[in-house]
Amino acid sequence: MPPKKHKLDDGEETDSASPSSQKIKKETIKSTKVKTEKKPKIEKHKKEKLEGKKTEINAPSKCGKEVKEKVLALHGDEAIELILKYLRDQNRPYSATEISANLHGKVGKAVADKLLKEMSEMGKIKSKSTRGNEKGSQWIFWSLQDSTDNIGPEDLNQMDDEIKELKENIKELKVKLKANTKILETLKSTPTTKELISNIEKLRIENNAKKERLHEYKNGENKIVTREEMSKVDKELVYWTNKQMARKRAFQCLEDLLLETKTREELWEEAGIEEDAG
């Protein structure tokens, strides 16, 4: 049978047995494979993008750290009142930057600088620059001082005299303090009333016990031993202890001789010797 002919896209027929037709078949198969392989890659890329977007949406802000609540900045009269109160409470000079930082952002730096200069011009506070009116000079601001605090020279002299008197009094008080501390130490070392009462009771009990023993000795219930009798007993004790040691040595020598022929148990049974309890 003749070989089958295949139709091409252009409508031409080709012989399946010819090499050109086989090449065309291979090329068409490869192109279809490439197209099919590219599709899943594109789909994977799209999926990764979508997952990345999801993770970005679900990710917590600032690497999981809690976002601090923003402090509402004050303006106008509220800011002026806050700055005035702060300067009065602290009662020392500050720059606009320091005031803004110390108020923790409640009044911005630019707003604080503007309001402080306005208040200085209105006479609500005092101000001074480091270089006069030159550019780049730093301004400092402080609250108004009370006019009643002004003291004259007579008052100052009187205050100096009072200070001298107080210093002298301090010296006298220090001397008294030393004396009183010594008295306090002696009082602490002495027993209290409760301790004295308990000590007296203990001494009474001891005295009664000693009286009873003395009464027994006087009535003859307990025999009183003289010194001569005690020395005699001590001499006898020494004598008999020496005798005991000598007899023990003699017994051990004799026992060693007899143990050459017999055991100790057999020897003691025959001789009727019993071991001392001590």
PDB file of C-alpha atoms in Angstrom:
ATOM      1  CA  MET A   1       0.000   0.000   0.000  1.00  0.00           C
ATOM      2  CA  PRO A   2       1.229   3.535  -0.675  1.00  0.00           C
ATOM      3  CA  PRO A   3       2.176   5.601   2.347  1.00  0.00           C
ATOM      4  CA  LYS A   4      -0.378   7.962   3.828  1.00  0.00           C
ATOM      5  CA  LYS A   5      -0.182  11.637   3.105  1.00  0.00           C
ATOM      6  CA  HIS A   6      -0.602  14.279   5.848  1.00  0.00           C
ATOM      7  CA  LYS A   7      -2.043  17.693   5.387  1.00  0.00           C
ATOM      8  CA  LEU A   8      -0.009  20.721   6.400  1.00  0.00           C
ATOM      9  CA  ASP A   9      -1.332  24.030   7.637  1.00  0.00           C
ATOM     10  CA  ASP A  10      -0.968  25.561   4.178  1.00  0.00           C
ATOM     11  CA  GLY A  11      -3.151  22.843   2.724  1.00  0.00           C
ATOM     12  CA  GLU A  12      -0.286  20.952   1.065  1.00  0.00           C
ATOM     13  CA  GLU A  13      -0.055  17.237   1.402  1.00  0.00           C
ATOM     14  CA  THR A  14       3.211  15.563   2.419  1.00  0.00           C
ATOM     15  CA  ASP A  15       4.359  12.066   2.423  1.00  0.00           C
ATOM     16  CA  SER A  16       4.763  10.550   5.888  1.00  0.00           C
ATOM     17  CA  ALA A  17       7.677   8.464   4.766  1.00  0.00           C
ATOM     18  CA  SER A  18       9.676  11.446   3.479  1.00  0.00           C
ATOM     19  CA  PRO A  19      12.370  12.947   5.775  1.00  0.00           C
ATOM     20  CA  SER A  20      11.064  16.474   5.314  1.00  0.00           C
ATOM     21  CA  SER A  21       7.667  15.482   6.653  1.00  0.00           C
ATOM     22  CA  GLN A  22       9.280  13.831   9.690  1.00  0.00           C
ATOM     23  CA  LYS A  23      11.253  17.022  10.442  1.00  0.00           C
ATOM     24  CA  ILE A  24       8.103  19.100  10.279  1.00  0.00           C
ATOM     25  CA  LYS A  25       6.391  16.717  12.687  1.00  0.00           C
ATOM     26  CA  LYS A  26       9.238  16.987  15.213  1.00  0.00           C
ATOM     27  CA  GLU A  27       9.256  20.777  15.034  1.00  0.00           C
ATOM     28  CA  THR A  28       5.511  20.976  15.582  1.00  0.00           C
ATOM     29  CA  ILE A  29       5.753  18.592  18.564  1.00  0.00           C
ATOM     30  CA  LYS A  30       8.588  20.642  20.125  1.00  0.00           C
ATOM     31  CA  SER A  31       6.709  23.913  19.703  1.00  0.00           C
ATOM     32  CA  THR A  32       3.637  22.457  21.393  1.00  0.00           C
ATOM     33  CA  LYS A  33       5.783  21.157  24.276  1.00  0.00           C
ATOM     34  CA  VAL A  34       7.428  24.547  24.776  1.00  0.00           C
ATOM     35  CA  LYS A  35       4.039  26.238  24.838  1.00  0.00           C
ATOM     36  CA  THR A  36       2.675  23.758  27.366  1.00  0.00           C
ATOM     37  CA  GLU A  37       5.792  24.063  29.568  1.00  0.00           C
ATOM     38  CA  LYS A  38       5.697  27.866  29.667  1.00  0.00           C
ATOM     39  CA  LYS A  39       2.150  28.024  30.999  1.00  0.00           C
ATOM     40  CA  PRO A  40       2.785  26.487  34.448  1.00  0.00           C
ATOM     41  CA  LYS A  41       5.825  28.759  34.964  1.00  0.00           C
ATOM     42  CA  ILE A  42       3.722  31.836  34.315  1.00  0.00           C
ATOM     43  CA  GLU A  43       1.026  30.525  36.635  1.00  0.00           C
ATOM     44  CA  LYS A  44       3.610  29.846  39.367  1.00  0.00           C
ATOM     45  CA  HIS A  45       5.006  33.351  39.010  1.00  0.00           C
ATOM     46  CA  LYS A  46       1.519  34.821  39.342  1.00  0.00           C
ATOM     47  CA  LYS A  47       0.819  32.705  42.418  1.00  0.00           C
ATOM     48  CA  GLU A  48       4.062  33.822  44.054  1.00  0.00           C
ATOM     49  CA  LYS A  49       3.173  37.452  43.405  1.00  0.00           C
ATOM     50  CA  LEU A  50      -0.274  36.988  44.907  1.00  0.00           C
ATOM     51  CA  GLU A  51       1.152  35.202  47.959  1.00  0.00           C
ATOM     52  CA  GLY A  52       3.727  37.965  48.387  1.00  0.00           C
ATOM     53  CA  LYS A  53       0.973  40.562  48.317  1.00  0.00           C
ATOM     54  CA  LYS A  54      -0.998  38.601  50.878  1.00  0.00           C
ATOM     55  CA  THR A  55       1.985  38.350  53.195  1.00  0.00           C
ATOM     56  CA  GLU A  56       2.650  42.050  52.834  1.00  0.00           C
ATOM     57  CA  ILE A  57      -0.953  42.834  53.712  1.00  0.00           C
ATOM     58  CA  ASN A  58      -1.002  40.458  56.692  1.00  0.00           C
ATOM     59  CA  ALA A  59       2.493  41.419  57.947  1.00  0.00           C
ATOM     60  CA  PRO A  60       2.485  43.543  61.112  1.00  0.00           C
ATOM     61  CA  SER A  61       3.772  47.056  60.861  1.00  0.00           C
ATOM     62  CA  LYS A  62       7.356  47.812  61.936  1.00  0.00           C
ATOM     63  CA  CYS A  63       8.480  44.165  62.216  1.00  0.00           C
ATOM     64  CA  GLY A  64       5.817  43.164  64.712  1.00  0.00           C
ATOM     65  CA  LYS A  65       6.372  46.119  67.064  1.00  0.00           C
ATOM     66  CA  GLU A  66       3.401  48.007  68.363  1.00  0.00           C
ATOM     67  CA  VAL A  67       2.877  51.362  66.738  1.00  0.00           C
ATOM     68  CA  LYS A  68       2.999  54.173  69.259  1.00  0.00           C
ATOM     69  CA  GLU A  69       0.055  56.486  69.367  1.00  0.00           C
ATOM     70  CA  LYS A  70       0.824  59.909  67.989  1.00  0.00           C
ATOM     71  CA  VAL A  71       0.649  62.787  70.426  1.00  0.00           C
ATOM     72  CA  LEU A  72      -1.649  65.558  69.305  1.00  0.00           C
ATOM     73  CA  ALA A  73       0.328  68.772  68.941  1.00  0.00           C
ATOM     74  CA  LEU A  74      -1.151  71.838  70.618  1.00  0.00           C
ATOM     75  CA  HIS A  75      -1.476  75.247  68.991  1.00  0.00           C
ATOM     76  CA  GLY A  76      -2.546  78.734  69.962  1.00  0.00           C
ATOM     77  CA  ASP A  77      -3.647  79.517  73.511  1.00  0.00           C
ATOM     78  CA  GLU A  78      -3.356  75.915  74.703  1.00  0.00           C
ATOM     79  CA  ALA A  79       0.281  75.746  73.647  1.00  0.00           C
ATOM     80  CA  ILE A  80       0.994  79.149  75.257  1.00  0.00           C
ATOM     81  CA  GLU A  81      -0.551  78.075  78.571  1.00  0.00           C
ATOM     82  CA  LEU A  82       1.390  74.811  78.544  1.00  0.00           C
ATOM     83  CA  ILE A  83       4.709  76.567  77.846  1.00  0.00           C
ATOM     84  CA  LEU A  84       4.071  79.217  80.518  1.00  0.00           C
ATOM     85  CA  LYS A  85       3.196  76.575  83.096  1.00  0.00           C
ATOM     86  CA  TYR A  86       6.308  74.570  82.267  1.00  0.00           C
ATOM     87  CA  LEU A  87       8.603  77.610  82.570  1.00  0.00           C
ATOM     88  CA  ARG A  88       7.028  78.623  85.899  1.00  0.00           C
ATOM     89  CA  ASP A  89       7.299  75.122  87.328  1.00  0.00           C
ATOM     90  CA  GLN A  90      10.909  74.615  86.274  1.00  0.00           C
ATOM     91  CA  ASN A  91      11.996  78.234  86.953  1.00  0.00           C
ATOM     92  CA  ARG A  92      15.099  78.053  84.776  1.00  0.00           C
ATOM     93  CA  PRO A  93      16.020  79.124  81.230  1.00  0.00           C
ATOM     94  CA  TYR A  94      15.399  76.853  78.261  1.00  0.00           C
ATOM     95  CA  SER A  95      15.729  77.014  74.507  1.00  0.00           C
ATOM     96  CA  ALA A  96      12.822  76.330  72.155  1.00  0.00           C
ATOM     97  CA  THR A  97      14.299  72.953  71.209  1.00  0.00           C
ATOM     98  CA  GLU A  98      14.637  71.901  74.850  1.00  0.00           C
ATOM     99  CA  ILE A  99      11.085  72.980  75.680  1.00  0.00           C
ATOM    100  CA  SER A 100       9.656  71.045  72.734  1.00  0.00           C
ATOM    101  CA  ALA A 101      11.662  67.943  73.677  1.00  0.00           C
ATOM    102  CA  ASN A 102      10.770  68.156  77.374  1.00  0.00           C
ATOM    103  CA  LEU A 103       7.081  68.508  76.529  1.00  0.00           C
ATOM    104  CA  HIS A 104       7.345  65.245  74.534  1.00  0.00           C
ATOM    105  CA  GLY A 105       6.116  66.649  71.235  1.00  0.00           C
ATOM    106  CA  LYS A 106       2.994  68.334  72.586  1.00  0.00           C
ATOM    107  CA  VAL A 107       4.322  71.551  71.083  1.00  0.00           C
ATOM    108  CA  GLY A 108       6.394  71.382  67.917  1.00  0.00           C
ATOM    109  CA  LYS A 109       9.830  72.953  67.689  1.00  0.00           C
ATOM    110  CA  ALA A 110       8.836  75.575  65.105  1.00  0.00           C
ATOM    111  CA  VAL A 111       5.609  76.412  66.944  1.00  0.00           C
ATOM    112  CA  ALA A 112       7.455  76.655  70.259  1.00  0.00           C
ATOM    113  CA  ASP A 113      10.072  78.987  68.778  1.00  0.00           C
ATOM    114  CA  LYS A 114       7.410  81.244  67.290  1.00  0.00           C
ATOM    115  CA  LEU A 115       5.226  81.341  70.409  1.00  0.00           C
ATOM    116  CA  LEU A 116       8.165  81.951  72.742  1.00  0.00           C
ATOM    117  CA  LYS A 117       9.312  84.948  70.732  1.00  0.00           C
ATOM    118  CA  GLU A 118       5.769  86.315  70.628  1.00  0.00           C
ATOM    119  CA  MET A 119       5.387  85.893  74.387  1.00  0.00           C
ATOM    120  CA  SER A 120       8.733  87.602  74.910  1.00  0.00           C
ATOM    121  CA  GLU A 121       7.626  90.564  72.795  1.00  0.00           C
ATOM    122  CA  MET A 122       4.346  90.774  74.730  1.00  0.00           C
ATOM    123  CA  GLY A 123       6.258  90.751  78.025  1.00  0.00           C
ATOM    124  CA  LYS A 124       4.886  87.463  79.319  1.00  0.00           C
ATOM    125  CA  ILE A 125       8.356  85.917  79.590  1.00  0.00           C
ATOM    126  CA  LYS A 126      11.983  87.000  79.422  1.00  0.00           C
ATOM    127  CA  SER A 127      14.395  86.104  76.625  1.00  0.00           C
ATOM    128  CA  LYS A 128      17.995  86.592  75.626  1.00  0.00           C
ATOM    129  CA  SER A 129      20.171  85.604  72.674  1.00  0.00           C
ATOM    130  CA  THR A 130      23.739  84.394  72.815  1.00  0.00           C
ATOM    131  CA  ARG A 131      24.922  86.775  70.037  1.00  0.00           C
ATOM    132  CA  GLY A 132      22.441  89.594  70.198  1.00  0.00           C
ATOM    133  CA  ASN A 133      20.406  90.002  67.024  1.00  0.00           C
ATOM    134  CA  GLU A 134      22.951  88.269  64.796  1.00  0.00           C
ATOM    135  CA  LYS A 135      21.952  85.333  62.654  1.00  0.00           C
ATOM    136  CA  GLY A 136      22.594  81.885  64.078  1.00  0.00           C
ATOM    137  CA  SER A 137      22.339  83.064  67.668  1.00  0.00           C
ATOM    138  CA  GLN A 138      20.526  80.810  70.113  1.00  0.00           C
ATOM    139  CA  TRP A 139      17.682  82.214  72.184  1.00  0.00           C
ATOM    140  CA  ILE A 140      16.842  81.177  75.706  1.00  0.00           C
ATOM    141  CA  PHE A 141      13.602  81.904  77.535  1.00  0.00           C
ATOM    142  CA  TRP A 142      12.571  81.945  81.193  1.00  0.00           C
ATOM    143  CA  SER A 143       9.547  82.944  83.234  1.00  0.00           C
ATOM    144  CA  LEU A 144       9.083  86.323  84.893  1.00  0.00           C
ATOM    145  CA  GLN A 145      10.342  86.547  88.451  1.00  0.00           C
ATOM    146  CA  ASP A 146       8.152  87.871  91.256  1.00  0.00           C
ATOM    147  CA  SER A 147       8.949  91.505  92.082  1.00  0.00           C
ATOM    148  CA  THR A 148       8.237  90.878  95.768  1.00  0.00           C
ATOM    149  CA  ASP A 149      11.334  88.668  95.932  1.00  0.00           C
ATOM    150  CA  ASN A 150      13.634  91.696  95.707  1.00  0.00           C
ATOM    151  CA  ILE A 151      15.517  92.137  98.995  1.00  0.00           C
ATOM    152  CA  GLY A 152      17.372  95.226 100.162  1.00  0.00           C
ATOM    153  CA  PRO A 153      20.882  95.386 101.677  1.00  0.00           C
ATOM    154  CA  GLU A 154      19.544  95.704 105.235  1.00  0.00           C
ATOM    155  CA  ASP A 155      17.557  92.518 104.862  1.00  0.00           C
ATOM    156  CA  LEU A 156      20.588  90.764 103.429  1.00  0.00           C
ATOM    157  CA  ASN A 157      22.733  91.824 106.394  1.00  0.00           C
ATOM    158  CA  GLN A 158      20.066  90.601 108.770  1.00  0.00           C
ATOM    159  CA  MET A 159      19.963  87.263 106.962  1.00  0.00           C
ATOM    160  CA  ASP A 160      23.761  86.981 107.211  1.00  0.00           C
ATOM    161  CA  ASP A 161      23.577  87.552 110.970  1.00  0.00           C
ATOM    162  CA  GLU A 162      20.920  84.875 111.279  1.00  0.00           C
ATOM    163  CA  ILE A 163      23.066  82.463 109.297  1.00  0.00           C
ATOM    164  CA  LYS A 164      26.020  83.073 111.640  1.00  0.00           C
ATOM    165  CA  GLU A 165      23.848  82.479 114.699  1.00  0.00           C
ATOM    166  CA  LEU A 166      22.499  79.286 113.221  1.00  0.00           C
ATOM    167  CA  LYS A 167      26.022  78.041 112.469  1.00  0.00           C
ATOM    168  CA  GLU A 168      27.042  78.654 116.083  1.00  0.00           C
ATOM    169  CA  ASN A 169      23.935  76.859 117.268  1.00  0.00           C
ATOM    170  CA  ILE A 170      24.860  73.936 115.043  1.00  0.00           C
ATOM    171  CA  LYS A 171      28.227  73.606 116.829  1.00  0.00           C
ATOM    172  CA  GLU A 172      26.551  73.579 120.237  1.00  0.00           C
ATOM    173  CA  LEU A 173      23.991  71.077 119.065  1.00  0.00           C
ATOM    174  CA  LYS A 174      26.730  68.778 117.760  1.00  0.00           C
ATOM    175  CA  VAL A 175      28.395  68.774 121.195  1.00  0.00           C
ATOM    176  CA  LYS A 176      25.075  67.956 122.838  1.00  0.00           C
ATOM    177  CA  LEU A 177      24.475  65.243 120.289  1.00  0.00           C
ATOM    178  CA  LYS A 178      27.754  63.515 121.168  1.00  0.00           C
ATOM    179  CA  ALA A 179      26.963  63.626 124.882  1.00  0.00           C
ATOM    180  CA  ASN A 180      23.464  62.292 124.327  1.00  0.00           C
ATOM    181  CA  THR A 181      24.713  59.480 122.096  1.00  0.00           C
ATOM    182  CA  LYS A 182      27.078  58.338 124.861  1.00  0.00           C
ATOM    183  CA  ILE A 183      24.240  58.379 127.374  1.00  0.00           C
ATOM    184  CA  LEU A 184      22.097  56.420 124.956  1.00  0.00           C
ATOM    185  CA  GLU A 185      24.796  53.768 124.501  1.00  0.00           C
ATOM    186  CA  THR A 186      25.129  53.311 128.264  1.00  0.00           C
ATOM    187  CA  LEU A 187      21.375  53.027 128.609  1.00  0.00           C
ATOM    188  CA  LYS A 188      21.236  50.427 125.861  1.00  0.00           C
ATOM    189  CA  SER A 189      23.957  48.357 127.554  1.00  0.00           C
ATOM    190  CA  THR A 190      22.114  48.355 130.907  1.00  0.00           C
ATOM    191  CA  PRO A 191      19.300  45.810 131.305  1.00  0.00           C
ATOM    192  CA  THR A 192      15.715  46.911 131.129  1.00  0.00           C
ATOM    193  CA  THR A 193      13.169  46.611 133.942  1.00  0.00           C
ATOM    194  CA  LYS A 194      11.729  43.390 132.520  1.00  0.00           C
ATOM    195  CA  GLU A 195      15.186  41.863 132.204  1.00  0.00           C
ATOM    196  CA  LEU A 196      16.003  42.836 135.797  1.00  0.00           C
ATOM    197  CA  ILE A 197      12.808  41.200 137.078  1.00  0.00           C
ATOM    198  CA  SER A 198      13.577  37.963 135.219  1.00  0.00           C
ATOM    199  CA  ASN A 199      17.194  37.976 136.472  1.00  0.00           C
ATOM    200  CA  ILE A 200      16.020  38.463 140.059  1.00  0.00           C
ATOM    201  CA  GLU A 201      13.660  35.503 139.763  1.00  0.00           C
ATOM    202  CA  LYS A 202      16.468  33.287 138.453  1.00  0.00           C
ATOM    203  CA  LEU A 203      18.762  34.310 141.307  1.00  0.00           C
ATOM    204  CA  ARG A 204      16.039  33.559 143.858  1.00  0.00           C
ATOM    205  CA  ILE A 205      15.565  30.064 142.473  1.00  0.00           C
ATOM    206  CA  GLU A 206      19.322  29.404 142.560  1.00  0.00           C
ATOM    207  CA  ASN A 207      19.595  30.711 146.139  1.00  0.00           C
ATOM    208  CA  ASN A 208      16.739  28.494 147.320  1.00  0.00           C
ATOM    209  CA  ALA A 209      18.379  25.417 145.777  1.00  0.00           C
ATOM    210  CA  LYS A 210      21.689  26.222 147.467  1.00  0.00           C
ATOM    211  CA  LYS A 211      19.950  26.805 150.813  1.00  0.00           C
ATOM    212  CA  GLU A 212      18.338  23.372 150.625  1.00  0.00           C
ATOM    213  CA  ARG A 213      21.680  21.701 149.957  1.00  0.00           C
ATOM    214  CA  LEU A 214      23.303  23.621 152.808  1.00  0.00           C
ATOM    215  CA  HIS A 215      20.485  22.611 155.157  1.00  0.00           C
ATOM    216  CA  GLU A 216      21.023  18.944 154.278  1.00  0.00           C
ATOM    217  CA  TYR A 217      24.743  19.225 154.991  1.00  0.00           C
ATOM    218  CA  LYS A 218      24.148  20.933 158.333  1.00  0.00           C
ATOM    219  CA  ASN A 219      21.581  18.385 159.517  1.00  0.00           C
ATOM    220  CA  GLY A 220      23.881  15.490 158.621  1.00  0.00           C
ATOM    221  CA  GLU A 221      21.680  14.056 155.931  1.00  0.00           C
ATOM    222  CA  ASN A 222      24.613  14.185 153.515  1.00  0.00           C
ATOM    223  CA  LYS A 223      27.965  13.077 154.891  1.00  0.00           C
ATOM    224  CA  ILE A 224      30.708  15.620 154.468  1.00  0.00           C
ATOM    225  CA  VAL A 225      33.956  14.121 153.178  1.00  0.00           C
ATOM    226  CA  THR A 226      37.180  15.555 154.539  1.00  0.00           C
ATOM    227  CA  ARG A 227      40.287  16.245 152.498  1.00  0.00           C
ATOM    228  CA  GLU A 228      42.224  13.459 154.242  1.00  0.00           C
ATOM    229  CA  GLU A 229      39.599  10.935 153.231  1.00  0.00           C
ATOM    230  CA  MET A 230      39.627  12.164 149.643  1.00  0.00           C
ATOM    231  CA  SER A 231      43.422  11.895 149.409  1.00  0.00           C
ATOM    232  CA  LYS A 232      43.297   8.378 150.884  1.00  0.00           C
ATOM    233  CA  VAL A 233      40.727   7.279 148.306  1.00  0.00           C
ATOM    234  CA  ASP A 234      42.820   8.748 145.493  1.00  0.00           C
ATOM    235  CA  LYS A 235      45.918   6.819 146.679  1.00  0.00           C
ATOM    236  CA  GLU A 236      43.993   3.567 146.851  1.00  0.00           C
ATOM    237  CA  LEU A 237      42.641   4.138 143.370  1.00  0.00           C
ATOM    238  CA  VAL A 238      46.155   4.578 141.990  1.00  0.00           C
ATOM    239  CA  TYR A 239      47.405   1.476 143.845  1.00  0.00           C
ATOM    240  CA  TRP A 240      44.688  -0.832 142.597  1.00  0.00           C
ATOM    241  CA  THR A 241      44.843   0.439 139.028  1.00  0.00           C
ATOM    242  CA  ASN A 242      48.559  -0.411 138.969  1.00  0.00           C
ATOM    243  CA  LYS A 243      47.796  -3.868 140.359  1.00  0.00           C
ATOM    244  CA  GLN A 244      45.197  -4.412 137.671  1.00  0.00           C
ATOM    245  CA  MET A 245      47.620  -3.487 134.905  1.00  0.00           C
ATOM    246  CA  ALA A 246      50.319  -5.823 136.298  1.00  0.00           C
ATOM    247  CA  ARG A 247      47.904  -8.751 136.538  1.00  0.00           C
ATOM    248  CA  LYS A 248      46.680  -8.104 133.027  1.00  0.00           C
ATOM    249  CA  ARG A 249      50.219  -8.191 131.632  1.00  0.00           C
ATOM    250  CA  ALA A 250      50.968 -11.448 133.466  1.00  0.00           C
ATOM    251  CA  PHE A 251      47.776 -13.023 132.162  1.00  0.00           C
ATOM    252  CA  GLN A 252      48.591 -12.034 128.586  1.00  0.00           C
ATOM    253  CA  CYS A 253      52.098 -13.563 128.808  1.00  0.00           C
ATOM    254  CA  LEU A 254      50.749 -16.850 130.172  1.00  0.00           C
ATOM    255  CA  GLU A 255      47.980 -16.914 127.604  1.00  0.00           C
ATOM    256  CA  ASP A 256      50.449 -16.453 124.753  1.00  0.00           C
ATOM    257  CA  LEU A 257      52.397 -19.518 125.921  1.00  0.00           C
ATOM    258  CA  LEU A 258      49.306 -21.709 126.167  1.00  0.00           C
ATOM    259  CA  LEU A 259      47.882 -20.593 122.831  1.00  0.00           C
ATOM    260  CA  GLU A 260      50.683 -22.438 121.044  1.00  0.00           C
ATOM    261  CA  THR A 261      48.870 -25.750 121.638  1.00  0.00           C
ATOM    262  CA  LYS A 262      45.227 -24.700 121.942  1.00  0.00           C
ATOM    263  CA  THR A 263      42.851 -22.081 120.685  1.00  0.00           C
ATOM    264  CA  ARG A 264      41.662 -19.268 122.904  1.00  0.00           C
ATOM    265  CA  GLU A 265      38.097 -20.574 123.091  1.00  0.00           C
ATOM    266  CA  GLU A 266      39.245 -24.038 124.219  1.00  0.00           C
ATOM    267  CA  LEU A 267      41.667 -22.578 126.750  1.00  0.00           C
ATOM    268  CA  TRP A 268      39.106 -20.267 128.283  1.00  0.00           C
ATOM    269  CA  GLU A 269      36.514 -23.057 128.495  1.00  0.00           C
ATOM    270  CA  GLU A 270      38.925 -25.400 130.300  1.00  0.00           C
ATOM    271  CA  ALA A 271      40.162 -22.687 132.676  1.00  0.00           C
ATOM    272  CA  GLY A 272      36.673 -21.246 133.259  1.00  0.00           C
ATOM    273  CA  ILE A 273      37.741 -17.711 132.341  1.00  0.00           C
ATOM    274  CA  GLU A 274      35.093 -15.118 131.563  1.00  0.00           C
ATOM    275  CA  GLU A 275      35.686 -11.876 129.725  1.00  0.00           C
ATOM    276  CA  ASP A 276      35.331  -8.627 131.676  1.00  0.00           C
ATOM    277  CA  ALA A 277      32.215  -6.632 130.940  1.00  0.00           C
ATOM    278  CA  GLY A 278      34.216  -3.390 130.876  1.00  0.00           C
TER     279      GLY A 278
END
